[in-house]
CSV table of C-alpha atoms in Angstrom, one decimal:
chain,number,residue,atom,x,y,z
A,663,MET,CA,80.2,-16.0,-11.7
A,664,ASP,CA,76.7,-16.5,-10.0
A,665,ILE,CA,76.5,-18.7,-7.0
A,666,ILE,CA,73.1,-18.1,-5.7
A,667,ALA,CA,72.2,-19.1,-9.1
A,668,ALA,CA,74.2,-22.1,-9.4
A,669,ALA,CA,73.4,-23.1,-6.4
A,670,ALA,CA,69.4,-22.7,-6.9
A,671,ARG,CA,69.8,-25.1,-10.0
A,672,LEU,CA,71.4,-27.8,-8.5
A,673,PHE,CA,69.0,-27.3,-5.1
A,674,ARG,CA,66.1,-27.6,-7.8
A,675,ALA,CA,67.9,-30.9,-9.0
A,676,LYS,CA,68.8,-33.0,-5.8
A,677,GLY,CA,67.2,-31.0,-2.7
A,678,ILE,CA,69.1,-28.7,-0.6
A,679,ALA,CA,70.8,-31.9,1.2
A,680,GLY,CA,71.5,-33.5,-1.6
A,681,ALA,CA,74.0,-30.8,-3.4
A,682,SER,CA,77.1,-30.6,-2.1
A,683,VAL,CA,79.2,-27.2,-1.6
A,684,ARG,CA,81.8,-28.9,-4.2
A,685,GLU,CA,79.3,-29.2,-6.5
A,686,ILE,CA,77.8,-25.9,-6.4
A,687,ALA,CA,81.4,-24.2,-6.8
A,688,ALA,CA,81.8,-26.4,-9.8
A,689,GLU,CA,78.5,-24.9,-11.1
A,690,ALA,CA,79.5,-21.5,-10.5
A,691,GLY,CA,83.0,-21.9,-11.6
A,692,LEU,CA,85.1,-22.0,-8.7
A,693,ARG,CA,86.9,-24.2,-6.4
A,694,LYS,CA,85.3,-25.1,-2.8
A,695,ALA,CA,87.8,-23.4,-1.4
A,696,SER,CA,86.9,-20.1,-3.5
A,697,LEU,CA,83.4,-20.6,-2.7
A,698,TYR,CA,83.9,-20.8,1.1
A,699,TYR,CA,85.7,-16.8,0.7
A,700,TYR,CA,81.8,-15.7,-0.7
A,701,PHE,CA,79.6,-18.6,1.3
A,702,PRO,CA,80.9,-20.3,4.4
A,703,SER,CA,78.5,-23.1,4.6
A,704,LYS,CA,75.7,-24.2,2.2
A,705,GLU,CA,73.2,-22.8,4.5
A,706,GLU,CA,74.3,-19.7,4.0
A,707,ILE,CA,73.7,-19.7,0.6
A,708,VAL,CA,70.1,-20.7,1.5
A,709,TYR,CA,69.8,-17.8,3.8
A,710,ALA,CA,71.3,-15.3,1.2
A,711,MET,CA,68.3,-16.4,-1.3
A,712,ILE,CA,65.6,-16.3,1.3
A,713,GLU,CA,67.0,-12.6,2.2
A,714,GLY,CA,67.1,-11.7,-1.6
A,715,VAL,CA,63.6,-11.9,-1.8
A,716,LEU,CA,62.7,-10.7,1.7
A,717,THR,CA,64.7,-8.2,2.3
A,718,PRO,CA,63.2,-5.8,-0.8
A,719,ALA,CA,59.5,-7.0,-0.4
A,720,LEU,CA,60.0,-5.7,3.1
A,721,ASP,CA,61.5,-2.9,1.6
A,722,MET,CA,58.7,-2.1,-0.4
A,723,GLN,CA,56.3,-2.1,2.4
A,724,ARG,CA,57.9,0.1,4.4
A,725,LYS,CA,58.2,2.8,1.9
A,726,LEU,CA,54.8,2.5,0.9
A,727,ALA,CA,53.3,2.6,3.9
A,728,ARG,CA,55.3,6.4,3.8
A,729,MET,CA,53.8,7.6,1.2
A,730,ALA,CA,50.7,9.5,0.8
A,731,LEU,CA,48.4,7.1,-1.2
A,732,SER,CA,45.1,5.5,-1.6
A,733,GLU,CA,45.1,1.8,0.2
A,734,ALA,CA,44.3,0.6,-2.8
A,735,ALA,CA,47.4,2.5,-4.7
A,736,ARG,CA,49.8,1.4,-1.7
A,737,LEU,CA,48.8,-2.4,-2.5
A,738,TYR,CA,48.8,-2.3,-6.5
A,739,LEU,CA,52.1,-1.2,-6.2
A,740,TYR,CA,53.3,-3.3,-3.9
A,741,LEU,CA,51.8,-6.7,-5.6
A,742,ARG,CA,53.1,-5.6,-9.0
A,743,PHE,CA,57.0,-5.1,-7.4
A,744,ASP,CA,56.2,-7.9,-5.6
A,745,VAL,CA,55.4,-10.4,-8.4
A,746,GLU,CA,58.2,-8.4,-10.6
A,747,MET,CA,60.9,-8.9,-8.3
A,748,LEU,CA,60.2,-12.3,-7.4
A,749,CYS,CA,60.0,-13.5,-11.0
A,750,ALA,CA,63.6,-11.5,-11.9
A,751,ALA,CA,65.3,-13.7,-9.0
A,752,PRO,CA,67.2,-16.2,-10.4
A,753,TYR,CA,65.8,-19.2,-8.4
A,754,ASP,CA,61.9,-20.1,-7.8
A,755,CYS,CA,61.2,-18.3,-4.4
A,756,THR,CA,58.0,-21.3,-3.9
A,757,TRP,CA,60.5,-24.1,-4.5
A,758,LEU,CA,62.7,-23.0,-1.8
A,759,LEU,CA,60.1,-22.5,0.8
A,760,SER,CA,58.0,-25.9,0.2
A,761,HIS,CA,62.0,-27.6,0.0
A,762,GLY,CA,63.8,-26.4,2.2
A,763,ASP,CA,64.9,-28.5,4.1
A,764,LEU,CA,67.0,-26.3,7.2
A,765,SER,CA,65.0,-25.8,10.5
A,766,ASP,CA,67.4,-24.1,12.3
A,767,ALA,CA,66.6,-20.7,14.5
A,768,ARG,CA,67.6,-18.8,11.6
A,769,LEU,CA,65.4,-20.5,9.6
A,770,ALA,CA,62.7,-19.7,11.6
A,771,ALA,CA,63.7,-16.2,12.2
A,772,HIS,CA,63.0,-15.6,8.3
A,773,TRP,CA,59.5,-17.4,8.4
A,774,LYS,CA,58.5,-15.1,11.3
A,775,GLU,CA,60.0,-12.0,9.0
A,776,ARG,CA,58.0,-13.3,6.2
A,777,GLU,CA,55.2,-13.5,8.6
A,778,LYS,CA,55.8,-9.3,8.4
A,779,LEU,CA,54.2,-9.4,4.9
A,780,LEU,CA,51.0,-10.9,5.5
A,781,VAL,CA,50.7,-8.5,8.5
A,782,TRP,CA,51.2,-5.4,6.3
A,783,LEU,CA,48.9,-6.8,3.5
A,784,ARG,CA,46.1,-7.3,6.2
A,785,ALA,CA,46.6,-3.7,7.4
A,786,ARG,CA,46.2,-2.5,4.0
A,787,LEU,CA,42.9,-4.4,3.3
A,788,ARG,CA,41.5,-3.4,6.9
A,789,GLU,CA,42.3,0.2,6.4
A,790,GLY,CA,40.7,0.2,3.0
A,791,GLN,CA,38.0,-1.4,4.2
A,792,ALA,CA,37.7,1.7,7.1
A,793,LYS,CA,38.0,4.2,3.9
A,794,GLY,CA,35.3,2.5,1.9
A,795,GLU,CA,38.0,1.6,-0.7
A,796,PHE,CA,37.5,-1.8,-0.5
A,797,VAL,CA,34.7,-4.4,-0.1
A,798,ALA,CA,33.9,-6.4,3.2
A,799,CYS,CA,36.3,-9.7,3.0
A,800,ASP,CA,38.1,-11.6,4.9
A,801,VAL,CA,41.2,-10.1,5.4
A,802,ALA,CA,43.5,-12.7,6.6
A,803,THR,CA,42.4,-14.8,4.1
A,804,VAL,CA,42.4,-12.5,1.3
A,805,ALA,CA,46.3,-11.2,2.4
A,806,LYS,CA,47.2,-15.0,2.3
A,807,ALA,CA,46.0,-15.5,-0.9
A,808,MET,CA,47.4,-12.1,-2.3
A,809,LEU,CA,50.9,-13.6,-1.2
A,810,ALA,CA,50.1,-16.8,-2.4
A,811,ALA,CA,49.4,-15.5,-5.9
A,812,THR,CA,52.4,-13.0,-5.9
A,813,GLU,CA,55.0,-16.1,-4.7
A,814,TYR,CA,53.1,-18.5,-6.9
A,815,SER,CA,53.0,-16.2,-10.3
A,816,VAL,CA,56.9,-17.5,-10.5
A,817,THR,CA,55.9,-21.0,-11.5
A,818,TRP,CA,55.1,-19.8,-14.8
A,819,ALA,CA,56.8,-16.7,-15.1
A,820,GLU,CA,59.0,-16.4,-18.6
A,821,ARG,CA,62.2,-14.8,-16.7
A,822,GLU,CA,64.2,-14.7,-20.2
A,823,ASN,CA,61.7,-12.1,-20.8
A,824,ARG,CA,61.5,-9.1,-19.2
A,825,ASN,CA,58.9,-7.1,-20.8
A,826,GLY,CA,56.6,-10.1,-20.3
A,827,MET,CA,57.8,-10.2,-16.5
A,828,ARG,CA,56.3,-6.3,-15.9
A,829,LYS,CA,53.5,-7.3,-18.3
A,830,ASN,CA,52.4,-10.4,-15.5
A,831,ALA,CA,53.1,-8.6,-12.5
A,832,GLU,CA,50.9,-6.1,-13.8
A,833,GLU,CA,48.0,-8.3,-14.4
A,834,VAL,CA,48.0,-10.1,-11.6
A,835,ALA,CA,48.0,-6.8,-9.3
A,836,LEU,CA,45.6,-5.3,-11.5
A,837,LEU,CA,43.7,-8.8,-10.5
A,838,LEU,CA,44.2,-8.9,-6.9
A,839,VAL,CA,43.0,-5.3,-6.3
A,840,ARG,CA,40.2,-5.6,-8.7
A,841,GLY,CA,39.3,-8.6,-6.4
A,842,VAL,CA,38.6,-5.9,-3.4
A,843,LEU,CA,38.1,-2.8,-5.0
A,844,ALA,CA,34.6,-1.2,-3.8
A,845,GLU,CA,31.9,-0.3,-5.8
A,846,GLY,CA,32.3,3.4,-7.3
A,847,ARG,CA,36.4,3.2,-7.7
A,848,SER,CA,38.0,1.9,-10.8
A,849,LEU,CA,40.9,0.5,-11.4
A,850,GLU,CA,42.3,3.6,-13.9
A,851,GLU,CA,42.2,5.7,-11.2
A,852,VAL,CA,44.2,3.8,-8.9
A,853,LYS,CA,46.8,3.3,-11.7
A,854,ALA,CA,46.6,7.1,-12.5
A,855,GLU,CA,47.5,7.7,-8.3
A,856,ALA,CA,50.4,4.9,-8.3
A,857,SER,CA,51.9,6.1,-11.6
A,858,ARG,CA,52.2,9.9,-10.0
């Protein structure tokens, strides 16, 4: 029984508003009353889906911030993690973000939390520029582009192929870091540092 995956299939087919709790329960192999034991409302399922991808990303950023790494290695490790984590989720977070038809205070709080992802990326880019690791760029624009690249990788990921997902995550992370890496810095050095 995977309620989140069942809800994701129905949300994709019918929209969040169009999928009923009864249909979600049936898709998950449960009775409606049993589904309420796990999730008191359909909105709680949506919040769980958002938290399921947002919380690990924020946790990884905090973990990397405490590690003695170059900004390039931090950025590479985060981007690789984010792509793989998002692609492994049983739902497409980009669809959820663009089709979420809930507009309450709790969802607004999730959007505010998501903004922390961009704040962290901007800080890495600024610090990397100050240390000579990254080229000069508009950090706000590049941070948004990086977040978009990681989130939208799920639209072409082959979820059944874990090795393929890891390879895709690696390639996306390398591409994004290569795009900002200063002359004289090599991706091989970044990967070697990240693997320690």
